[in-house]
Short mmCIF file of C-alpha atoms and ligand atoms in Angstrom, two decimals:
data_model
loop_
_atom_site.label_atom_id
_atom_site.label_comp_id
_atom_site.label_asym_id
_atom_site.label_seq_id
_atom_site.Cartn_x
_atom_site.Cartn_y
_atom_site.Cartn_z
CA MET A 1 64.62 -68.89 -4.92
CA GLY A 2 67.91 -67.00 -5.64
CA GLY A 3 70.67 -66.79 -3.91
CA PRO A 4 71.14 -64.22 -0.33
CA PRO A 5 71.17 -60.69 -1.16
CA PRO A 6 74.45 -58.95 -2.38
CA ARG A 7 76.89 -58.22 0.79
CA TYR A 8 77.59 -54.53 1.62
CA PRO A 9 80.17 -53.14 4.34
CA SER A 10 79.20 -51.99 7.23
CA ARG A 11 82.27 -49.45 8.07
CA GLY A 12 81.13 -45.21 9.27
CA PHE A 13 77.67 -47.07 9.72
CA ASP A 14 77.27 -46.06 13.85
CA LYS A 15 78.31 -41.99 12.80
CA ASP A 16 76.34 -42.12 9.32
CA PRO A 17 73.88 -44.64 8.92
CA LEU A 18 71.74 -42.88 5.78
CA GLY A 19 75.14 -42.31 4.38
CA VAL A 20 76.37 -45.40 4.70
CA ILE A 21 72.31 -47.39 3.54
CA ASP A 22 72.78 -44.86 0.38
CA GLN A 23 75.89 -46.31 -1.37
CA GLY A 24 75.36 -49.44 -0.44
CA LEU A 25 71.60 -48.80 -2.54
CA ARG A 26 74.35 -47.70 -4.80
CA LEU A 27 76.53 -49.63 -5.20
CA CYS A 28 73.96 -52.94 -4.31
CA GLY A 29 70.38 -52.24 -5.60
CA PRO A 30 67.63 -52.45 -3.32
CA ILE A 31 68.04 -55.05 -1.23
CA PHE A 32 71.24 -55.83 0.02
CA ARG A 33 72.78 -57.11 3.59
CA MET A 34 75.07 -55.82 6.05
CA THR A 35 76.26 -55.23 10.12
CA VAL A 36 73.85 -53.77 12.24
CA ASP A 37 74.53 -54.17 15.77
CA GLY A 38 76.63 -56.46 15.11
CA ALA A 39 74.23 -58.98 13.45
CA GLU A 40 74.17 -59.81 9.89
CA THR A 41 71.14 -58.28 8.71
CA VAL A 42 69.33 -57.78 4.77
CA LEU A 43 68.15 -53.88 4.02
CA VAL A 44 65.07 -53.14 2.27
CA GLY A 45 65.93 -49.00 1.34
CA THR A 46 63.99 -48.11 -1.37
CA SER A 47 60.25 -47.50 -1.79
CA ALA A 48 59.50 -50.39 -4.53
CA GLY A 49 61.76 -52.98 -1.83
CA LEU A 50 59.25 -51.52 0.58
CA GLY A 51 56.89 -52.38 -1.12
CA GLU A 52 57.59 -55.84 -1.87
CA LEU A 53 58.43 -56.00 2.41
CA PHE A 54 55.23 -55.27 2.93
CA ALA A 55 53.59 -57.02 1.09
CA ALA A 56 55.30 -60.41 2.03
CA GLU A 57 55.26 -59.97 6.14
CA ARG A 58 52.62 -60.83 6.85
CA GLY A 59 52.80 -65.15 8.71
CA ARG A 60 56.45 -64.18 7.64
CA LEU A 61 58.10 -61.53 9.40
CA ALA A 62 58.09 -61.02 13.00
CA VAL A 63 58.81 -57.59 14.79
CA LEU A 64 62.29 -58.04 16.21
CA ASN A 65 61.81 -56.70 19.83
CA THR A 66 64.73 -57.77 22.99
CA ALA A 67 64.12 -59.25 25.98
CA LEU A 68 63.70 -56.14 27.22
CA VAL A 69 61.27 -54.72 25.45
CA HIS A 70 58.56 -57.88 25.91
CA ASP A 71 59.48 -58.14 30.13
CA LEU A 72 58.74 -53.49 30.28
CA PHE A 73 55.89 -54.05 27.54
CA GLY A 74 54.64 -56.72 28.07
CA ARG A 75 51.29 -57.53 25.52
CA ALA A 76 51.82 -54.08 23.98
CA VAL A 77 50.84 -54.70 20.53
CA PHE A 78 54.24 -54.16 19.35
CA ASN A 79 54.75 -57.57 20.74
CA LEU A 80 51.70 -58.73 19.45
CA ALA A 81 51.62 -61.34 16.44
CA ASP A 82 48.94 -62.71 14.30
CA ASP A 83 45.48 -62.29 15.55
CA GLY A 84 45.86 -60.52 18.75
CA HIS A 85 47.70 -58.09 16.54
CA ALA A 86 45.45 -56.90 14.41
CA GLU A 87 42.07 -56.88 16.51
CA ALA A 88 44.97 -54.54 19.26
CA ARG A 89 45.57 -52.45 16.28
CA ARG A 90 41.81 -51.86 15.18
CA ARG A 91 40.41 -51.56 18.87
CA LEU A 92 43.26 -48.90 19.59
CA ARG A 93 42.70 -46.59 16.23
CA THR A 94 39.19 -46.37 16.88
CA ALA A 95 41.66 -43.27 19.46
CA LEU A 96 43.68 -42.79 17.68
CA SER A 97 42.22 -41.10 14.12
CA GLY A 98 39.85 -39.82 12.66
CA ARG A 99 37.32 -38.08 14.79
CA ALA A 100 37.82 -38.42 17.96
CA LEU A 101 40.69 -36.06 16.90
CA SER A 102 38.76 -32.98 17.20
CA GLY A 103 38.37 -33.16 20.33
CA TYR A 104 41.67 -33.25 21.64
CA VAL A 105 42.62 -30.29 20.01
CA VAL A 106 41.57 -27.81 22.51
CA PRO A 107 43.27 -29.82 24.97
CA LEU A 108 46.90 -29.85 22.98
CA LEU A 109 46.47 -26.27 22.83
CA GLU A 110 45.86 -26.09 25.99
CA VAL A 111 49.26 -27.59 26.87
CA SER A 112 51.69 -26.60 24.67
CA ALA A 113 50.33 -22.39 24.54
CA PRO A 114 51.72 -21.88 28.06
CA VAL A 115 54.86 -23.79 27.18
CA SER A 116 55.42 -22.06 24.49
CA ILE A 117 54.49 -19.17 26.60
CA ARG A 118 57.69 -20.27 28.61
CA TRP A 119 60.41 -20.91 26.14
CA ALA A 120 59.70 -17.53 24.48
CA GLU A 121 60.20 -15.87 27.83
CA GLN A 122 63.33 -17.77 29.06
CA GLY A 123 65.20 -15.74 26.30
CA VAL A 124 67.32 -19.65 25.05
CA VAL A 125 66.29 -22.47 26.18
CA ASP A 126 67.42 -26.29 24.65
CA LEU A 127 65.71 -27.46 21.82
CA CYS A 128 65.48 -30.62 22.29
CA ALA A 129 65.08 -30.50 25.96
CA ALA A 130 62.30 -28.17 25.13
CA ALA A 131 60.38 -30.68 22.17
CA ARG A 132 60.77 -33.76 24.91
CA GLU A 133 58.85 -31.24 26.73
CA ILE A 134 55.98 -30.15 25.21
CA THR A 135 55.76 -33.81 23.70
CA LEU A 136 55.61 -34.88 26.92
CA ALA A 137 53.17 -32.68 28.56
CA MET A 138 50.72 -33.24 25.04
CA SER A 139 50.67 -37.20 24.92
CA THR A 140 49.57 -36.81 28.69
CA ARG A 141 47.68 -34.90 29.20
CA VAL A 142 45.59 -36.73 25.22
CA LEU A 143 46.17 -40.32 26.26
CA LEU A 144 45.69 -39.95 29.61
CA GLY A 145 43.95 -36.82 30.47
CA ILE A 146 45.93 -35.84 33.26
CA ARG A 147 46.15 -32.09 32.94
CA PRO A 148 49.60 -30.73 34.09
CA ASP A 149 48.00 -29.25 37.77
CA GLU A 150 46.91 -32.53 38.50
CA VAL A 151 47.76 -34.91 41.23
CA ASP A 152 48.04 -37.44 39.27
CA ALA A 153 50.55 -35.64 37.56
CA ASP A 154 53.99 -35.50 39.78
CA GLU A 155 53.64 -39.42 40.12
CA PHE A 156 53.18 -40.01 36.18
CA ALA A 157 56.25 -37.92 35.47
CA THR A 158 58.22 -40.35 38.03
CA ASP A 159 56.95 -42.87 37.71
CA PHE A 160 57.49 -42.58 33.42
CA GLY A 161 61.14 -40.90 33.80
CA ARG A 162 61.98 -44.04 36.19
CA PHE A 163 60.16 -46.42 33.35
CA VAL A 164 62.40 -44.94 30.46
CA ALA A 165 65.80 -44.78 32.00
CA ALA A 166 64.29 -49.03 32.01
CA THR A 167 63.99 -48.96 28.21
CA GLU A 168 67.65 -47.25 27.87
CA VAL A 169 69.23 -50.34 29.18
CA ARG A 170 71.31 -52.60 27.43
CA PRO A 171 69.18 -55.68 26.67
CA GLY A 172 70.29 -58.78 27.69
CA ARG A 173 71.06 -60.72 30.08
CA CYS A 174 73.23 -58.25 31.64
CA ARG A 175 70.01 -55.71 32.23
CA PHE A 176 69.16 -58.38 34.97
CA ALA A 177 71.80 -57.02 37.01
CA ALA A 178 71.11 -53.03 36.21
CA ALA A 179 69.19 -51.24 38.76
CA ARG A 180 67.27 -49.43 36.72
CA TYR A 181 65.28 -52.66 35.53
CA TRP A 182 64.01 -53.52 38.57
CA ALA A 183 62.93 -50.06 38.97
CA GLY A 184 61.15 -49.33 35.67
CA ARG A 185 59.64 -52.67 36.59
CA ARG A 186 58.33 -51.18 39.61
CA ALA A 187 57.04 -47.92 38.00
CA ARG A 188 55.14 -50.15 35.38
CA ARG A 189 53.69 -52.26 37.75
CA ARG A 190 52.48 -48.38 39.81
CA LEU A 191 51.41 -46.77 36.39
CA HIS A 192 49.23 -49.42 35.07
CA ALA A 193 47.13 -48.69 38.65
CA LEU A 194 47.04 -45.05 37.87
CA PHE A 195 46.11 -45.20 34.69
CA ALA A 196 43.32 -48.66 35.77
CA ARG A 197 42.87 -46.00 38.72
CA ARG A 198 41.61 -42.94 35.96
CA PRO A 199 38.00 -41.90 35.56
CA VAL A 200 37.19 -42.77 31.81
CA SER A 201 32.52 -42.37 32.43
CA ALA A 202 30.79 -39.32 32.15
CA LEU A 203 29.13 -40.30 35.28
CA ALA A 204 33.11 -40.70 36.72
CA GLY A 205 33.87 -36.58 35.62
CA VAL A 206 35.74 -38.16 33.07
CA ASP A 207 37.85 -35.56 30.64
CA PRO A 208 36.03 -35.73 26.50
CA GLY A 209 39.43 -34.01 25.37
CA SER A 210 41.56 -37.56 26.55
CA ALA A 211 41.63 -41.03 24.36
CA LEU A 212 41.07 -42.61 27.55
CA PRO A 213 37.01 -43.59 27.67
CA ARG A 214 37.06 -44.52 24.03
CA LEU A 215 40.45 -46.83 24.71
CA SER A 216 38.71 -48.24 27.75
CA SER A 217 35.63 -48.63 25.51
CA ALA A 218 37.11 -50.84 22.61
CA PHE A 219 39.29 -52.86 25.31
CA GLU A 220 35.90 -53.90 26.96
CA ASN A 221 34.59 -56.42 26.03
CA ALA A 222 38.54 -58.06 24.19
CA PRO A 223 39.33 -60.93 24.04
CA THR A 224 42.78 -61.60 25.66
CA GLU A 225 44.55 -62.50 22.32
CA ALA A 226 44.46 -58.42 21.66
CA GLY A 227 46.37 -57.89 25.24
CA LEU A 228 46.12 -55.04 27.89
CA LEU A 229 44.99 -51.80 27.69
CA THR A 230 47.01 -50.97 30.50
CA ASP A 231 50.63 -52.42 28.53
CA HIS A 232 49.16 -50.42 25.81
CA LEU A 233 49.44 -47.18 26.73
CA LEU A 234 52.21 -47.56 27.94
CA ALA A 235 53.38 -48.78 24.40
CA LEU A 236 51.77 -45.91 23.04
CA LEU A 237 53.26 -42.94 25.33
CA ILE A 238 56.64 -44.28 24.57
CA ALA A 239 56.22 -45.19 20.92
CA ALA A 240 55.04 -40.65 21.32
CA ARG A 241 58.05 -39.95 23.32
CA GLU A 242 61.05 -39.25 21.41
CA THR A 243 60.34 -39.18 17.82
CA THR A 244 57.37 -36.58 18.51
CA ALA A 245 60.26 -34.32 19.64
CA SER A 246 62.33 -34.91 17.01
CA LEU A 247 59.97 -34.34 14.03
CA ILE A 248 59.56 -31.19 16.60
CA THR A 249 63.09 -30.57 17.05
CA TRP A 250 63.86 -30.57 13.14
CA CYS A 251 60.69 -28.51 11.92
CA LEU A 252 61.60 -26.07 14.18
CA ILE A 253 65.52 -26.43 13.38
CA GLU A 254 64.85 -26.30 9.71
CA LEU A 255 62.13 -23.28 10.31
CA ALA A 256 65.26 -21.05 11.82
CA ARG A 257 67.41 -21.66 9.24
CA HIS A 258 64.92 -20.78 6.77
CA SER A 259 63.35 -17.43 7.64
CA GLU A 260 61.12 -16.89 4.32
CA HIS A 261 59.31 -20.43 5.27
CA ALA A 262 59.22 -19.35 8.90
CA GLU A 263 58.05 -15.67 7.34
CA ARG A 264 55.04 -17.33 5.87
CA ALA A 265 54.11 -19.78 8.35
CA VAL A 266 53.93 -17.42 10.75
CA PRO A 267 50.73 -16.01 9.75
CA GLU A 268 49.07 -19.63 9.87
CA ALA A 269 50.17 -19.86 13.21
CA HIS A 270 48.22 -17.41 14.27
CA ALA A 271 45.26 -17.83 11.99
CA ALA A 272 45.48 -21.84 14.51
CA VAL A 273 45.52 -20.25 17.94
CA THR A 274 42.51 -18.23 17.62
CA GLU A 275 40.82 -20.34 15.10
CA PRO A 276 42.10 -23.67 15.86
CA ARG A 277 39.60 -26.62 14.52
CA LEU A 278 41.76 -24.81 11.17
CA LEU A 279 44.61 -27.85 13.04
CA VAL A 280 42.34 -30.87 11.49
CA ARG A 281 41.08 -29.89 7.97
CA ARG A 282 43.61 -31.19 5.98
CA ASP A 283 43.09 -28.09 3.36
CA ALA A 284 44.50 -25.31 5.74
CA LEU A 285 47.30 -24.29 6.67
CA PRO A 286 49.22 -25.22 3.77
CA THR A 287 52.54 -23.56 4.70
CA LEU A 288 52.85 -25.64 8.47
CA ARG A 289 51.60 -28.63 6.93
CA ALA A 290 54.21 -28.93 3.68
CA VAL A 291 57.24 -27.76 6.70
CA LEU A 292 55.58 -31.25 8.74
CA ALA A 293 55.92 -33.15 5.77
CA GLU A 294 59.90 -32.44 4.54
CA THR A 295 60.93 -32.30 7.52
CA GLN A 296 59.39 -35.63 7.94
CA ARG A 297 61.38 -36.81 4.07
CA LEU A 298 64.64 -35.14 5.45
CA HIS A 299 64.39 -36.31 9.08
CA SER A 300 62.17 -38.86 9.49
CA PRO A 301 63.16 -39.26 13.57
CA ASN A 302 63.53 -43.58 13.01
CA LEU A 303 66.92 -44.75 11.57
CA LEU A 304 65.02 -48.63 11.09
CA SER A 305 62.61 -51.45 11.55
CA MET A 306 64.30 -54.47 12.32
CA ARG A 307 62.17 -57.65 11.64
CA GLU A 308 63.63 -61.40 12.05
CA ALA A 309 61.94 -64.00 8.91
CA VAL A 310 59.95 -66.59 11.07
CA CYS A 311 59.91 -69.00 7.32
CA PRO A 312 62.12 -68.85 4.42
CA ILE A 313 61.15 -65.78 2.14
CA GLU A 314 61.80 -64.47 -1.54
CA LEU A 315 62.60 -59.88 -1.72
CA GLY A 316 63.35 -58.70 -4.11
CA GLY A 317 64.10 -62.01 -5.70
CA TYR A 318 67.24 -62.74 -3.04
CA HIS A 319 66.45 -65.66 -1.31
CA VAL A 320 65.79 -64.95 3.03
CA PRO A 321 66.84 -67.61 5.22
CA THR A 322 64.62 -68.24 8.50
CA GLY A 323 66.32 -67.06 11.94
CA MET A 324 67.37 -63.48 9.18
CA ARG A 325 67.51 -60.29 10.38
CA VAL A 326 65.93 -58.13 7.84
CA ALA A 327 64.98 -53.95 8.37
CA TYR A 328 63.71 -51.69 6.43
CA THR A 329 64.41 -48.00 7.11
CA PRO A 330 61.68 -45.73 7.00
CA SER A 331 63.98 -42.83 4.61
CA ALA A 332 63.64 -44.82 1.96
CA GLY A 333 62.91 -43.38 -1.32
CA HIS A 334 62.95 -39.88 0.25
CA PHE A 335 66.27 -38.82 -1.04
CA ASP A 336 65.73 -39.94 -5.01
CA PRO A 337 66.84 -36.92 -6.63
CA GLU A 338 64.25 -38.64 -9.69
CA VAL A 339 61.28 -38.51 -7.26
CA PHE A 340 62.88 -35.05 -5.22
CA PRO A 341 64.88 -32.86 -7.27
CA GLN A 342 67.95 -31.71 -4.92
CA PRO A 343 67.17 -34.27 -2.49
CA HIS A 344 68.96 -33.23 0.86
CA ALA A 345 68.17 -29.77 0.27
CA PHE A 346 64.66 -27.47 2.36
CA ARG A 347 62.01 -27.50 0.58
CA PRO A 348 58.64 -27.47 1.24
CA ASP A 349 56.90 -25.88 -1.69
CA ARG A 350 58.28 -29.41 -2.90
CA PHE A 351 54.55 -30.18 -1.61
CA LEU A 352 52.57 -26.70 -2.48
CA ALA A 353 53.64 -26.42 -6.00
CA GLY A 354 51.54 -29.09 -8.26
CA PRO A 355 50.55 -32.87 -8.11
CA VAL A 356 52.13 -34.62 -4.42
CA PRO A 357 55.24 -36.74 -5.13
CA ALA A 358 53.57 -39.93 -6.10
CA VAL A 359 55.96 -42.24 -4.12
CA ARG A 360 54.82 -40.99 -0.45
CA LEU A 361 57.06 -40.71 2.77
CA TRP A 362 57.59 -43.71 5.13
CA ALA A 363 58.54 -42.20 8.37
CA PHE A 364 55.38 -44.02 9.84
CA GLY A 365 56.74 -46.78 7.96
CA GLY A 366 53.93 -48.94 6.45
CA GLY A 367 52.80 -52.63 6.32
CA ALA A 368 51.32 -54.50 9.62
CA HIS A 369 52.92 -53.32 12.01
CA ALA A 370 52.74 -49.55 10.29
CA CYS A 371 52.25 -46.39 12.64
CA LEU A 372 49.38 -46.21 14.63
CA GLY A 373 49.99 -42.57 15.84
CA ARG A 374 50.52 -40.85 12.90
CA PRO A 375 47.48 -38.43 12.79
CA LEU A 376 48.16 -37.71 16.71
CA ALA A 377 51.81 -37.14 15.70
CA GLU A 378 51.25 -34.51 13.19
CA LEU A 379 48.84 -32.56 14.61
CA MET A 380 50.33 -32.65 18.08
CA THR A 381 52.96 -31.64 15.70
CA VAL A 382 51.65 -29.06 13.72
CA THR A 383 49.95 -27.57 17.13
CA ALA A 384 53.24 -27.42 18.96
CA LEU A 385 54.80 -25.44 15.75
CA ALA A 386 51.93 -22.63 15.59
CA CYS A 387 52.37 -21.77 19.73
CA ALA A 388 55.64 -21.25 19.29
CA LEU A 389 55.66 -19.46 15.85
CA HIS A 390 53.00 -17.69 17.79
CA GLN A 391 55.32 -16.53 20.09
CA GLY A 392 57.67 -15.56 18.02
CA PHE A 393 60.48 -16.73 15.45
CA PRO A 394 62.84 -19.30 15.61
CA ARG A 395 66.66 -18.46 16.41
CA LEU A 396 69.53 -20.99 16.67
CA PRO A 397 71.72 -18.26 18.40
CA GLY A 398 74.85 -20.90 18.33
CA GLY A 399 74.03 -21.64 15.18
CA PRO A 400 72.66 -25.03 13.66
CA PRO A 401 73.16 -28.50 15.54
CA GLY A 402 77.31 -30.02 14.29
CA GLN A 403 77.19 -34.51 15.64
CA LEU A 404 73.75 -36.24 15.51
CA ARG A 405 72.42 -39.41 17.55
CA TYR A 406 70.01 -41.32 14.92
CA ARG A 407 69.01 -43.65 18.09
CA PRO A 408 66.35 -44.54 19.60
CA ALA A 409 65.10 -40.92 16.89
CA LYS A 410 66.88 -39.10 14.62
CA ILE A 411 68.86 -35.78 17.07
CA PRO A 412 71.24 -33.31 17.95
CA PHE A 413 73.75 -35.02 19.74
CA ALA A 414 74.76 -32.12 21.85
CA PRO A 415 72.09 -29.11 23.51
CA VAL A 416 70.65 -26.40 20.37
CA PRO A 417 70.54 -23.52 21.73
CA PHE A 418 67.30 -21.93 20.94
CA VAL A 419 65.20 -18.83 21.10
CA LEU A 420 61.57 -17.41 20.11
CA GLU A 421 62.58 -14.20 19.13
CA ARG A 422 59.23 -11.65 19.80
CA GLN A 423 58.62 -9.71 17.01
CA GLU A 424 56.54 -6.39 17.89
CA SER A 425 53.71 -7.34 15.39
CA ALA A 426 53.55 -10.82 16.41
CA LEU A 427 51.02 -10.54 19.18
C1 HEM B 1 56.80 -38.15 14.71
C2 HEM B 1 56.64 -39.47 15.54
C3 HEM B 1 56.48 -40.44 15.38
C4 HEM B 1 57.35 -41.85 14.04
C5 HEM B 1 58.50 -40.69 13.33
C6 HEM B 1 56.12 -42.97 14.59
C7 HEM B 1 56.81 -44.04 13.56
C8 HEM B 1 57.33 -44.80 13.58
C9 HEM B 1 57.05 -45.89 12.72
C10 HEM B 1 57.93 -45.67 11.65
C11 HEM B 1 56.65 -47.47 12.82
C12 HEM B 1 57.34 -48.87 12.46
C13 HEM B 1 57.58 -49.44 12.97
C14 HEM B 1 57.84 -50.60 12.50
O1 HEM B 1 57.72 -51.10 10.95
O2 HEM B 1 58.55 -51.83 13.03
C15 HEM B 1 55.72 -46.85 14.29
C16 HEM B 1 54.79 -47.85 15.00
C17 HEM B 1 54.03 -47.25 15.79
N1 HEM B 1 53.37 -45.45 16.56
FE1 HEM B 1 55.10 -44.05 15.56
N2 HEM B 1 55.45 -42.93 15.07
C18 HEM B 1 55.56 -42.11 15.24
C19 HEM B 1 54.68 -41.10 16.75
C20 HEM B 1 54.02 -42.03 17.13
C21 HEM B 1 52.42 -41.81 18.07
C22 HEM B 1 52.18 -40.65 18.67
C23 HEM B 1 52.07 -43.13 18.32
C24 HEM B 1 51.38 -43.04 19.66
C25 HEM B 1 50.20 -41.81 20.12
C26 HEM B 1 52.41 -44.27 18.10
C27 HEM B 1 52.18 -44.84 18.18
C28 HEM B 1 52.83 -45.83 17.08
C29 HEM B 1 52.73 -47.30 17.73
C30 HEM B 1 51.79 -48.30 18.81
C31 HEM B 1 53.37 -48.13 16.69
C32 HEM B 1 53.69 -49.99 16.30
C33 HEM B 1 53.06 -50.73 16.00
C34 HEM B 1 52.58 -51.75 15.22
O3 HEM B 1 52.72 -52.78 16.04
O4 HEM B 1 51.49 -51.90 14.86
N3 HEM B 1 53.53 -43.05 16.88
N4 HEM B 1 55.78 -45.75 14.37
#
């Protein structure tokens, strides 16, 4: 085995993490060490590096979750390892991809259409808050079958808010002194009880547009090692939350900044709203899908995915000792000018014209822990875009956002005033 990867100073990481990673790659090559959150970390930042990382990860790299994440999420899929993890993924996937998706289209439109009508009527809204609102409405409806006018909706919203607040507590031992931590633990218990009493069988008037019946039957005879469905449901809701809201936010920002693409997308939006099955047809809505892909490339919601070496491994010819942190960036390769000319420009046409670049987008990660919700996240985003553009033309009256924050997901730091400007011919 070779020596340790070269070291790159992490100066400026808090303000411009992608810029610092990019510099590190240029100066040190695809794998290097730097300090992340106070700990020495091996960083993998190119597409080729990711291929190697994912090939090596099973049994050698464990997801690095804090004690807080273990407390709050229990035996949820991202806290599991080995066979239990693979088993949980296999069972969850049945409700999150493939044929299951077409059943979610109408419920998604039912919740997102009224939200976007409200945005258009309100005049100016804060884009990030609006994107979070529509994401939560869609996830609640599709994952749990809860409609906005149901009794459970208010209880869910209150307890989920408390649970989210607990995930933001500092993760060390000081968490035990935080009232929000304990409020979140109590909320978790109530949410589990709420999930358990949701109807899942046709006899109980089950909602066909929800993932819950499929998930319940997938976990009916699951071995203990595959974890509890109630833990998995909270994990799905949280995994969907900031990431999907971030993607919706950046799609709308870019459409507002590049009216030529919005103009081409608007007729597709009208078509999708009147013919919902277009939302799940990969060959339909080419402009909306190109905007989605280009936004994933330019604005990957997640900054880093963290692992810990559970035994010594070799990556890119370098030695990584047991216990060392390893991180990959889901933007790996997204700014490579050889693959994506003018990498910092928003050019959705690169996904329309000719063959899609051979190197794939990594915004949803890869390997053993690749995102399980990718098809649903993309469906939710295209649905939200279609509903918004059906109402009006996106505008940013205060101009594009300035300062950004990158965690838990890439999002403008300050509120972004956003308008859906109604056009004479739009409706
Ligand atoms: C734009 C939206 C989303 C993005 C960018 C995104 C991104 C990611 C990434 C990068 C990972 C890999 C993490 C790692 O390597 O440790 C991941 C994992 C995961 N995502 Fe997503 N995600 C999104 C939406 C969703 C949605 C909607 C769901 C569920 C409904 C979901 C469920 C999950 C789960 C369960 C995992 C963990 C898988 C495992 O540990 O085996 N995600 N996501």
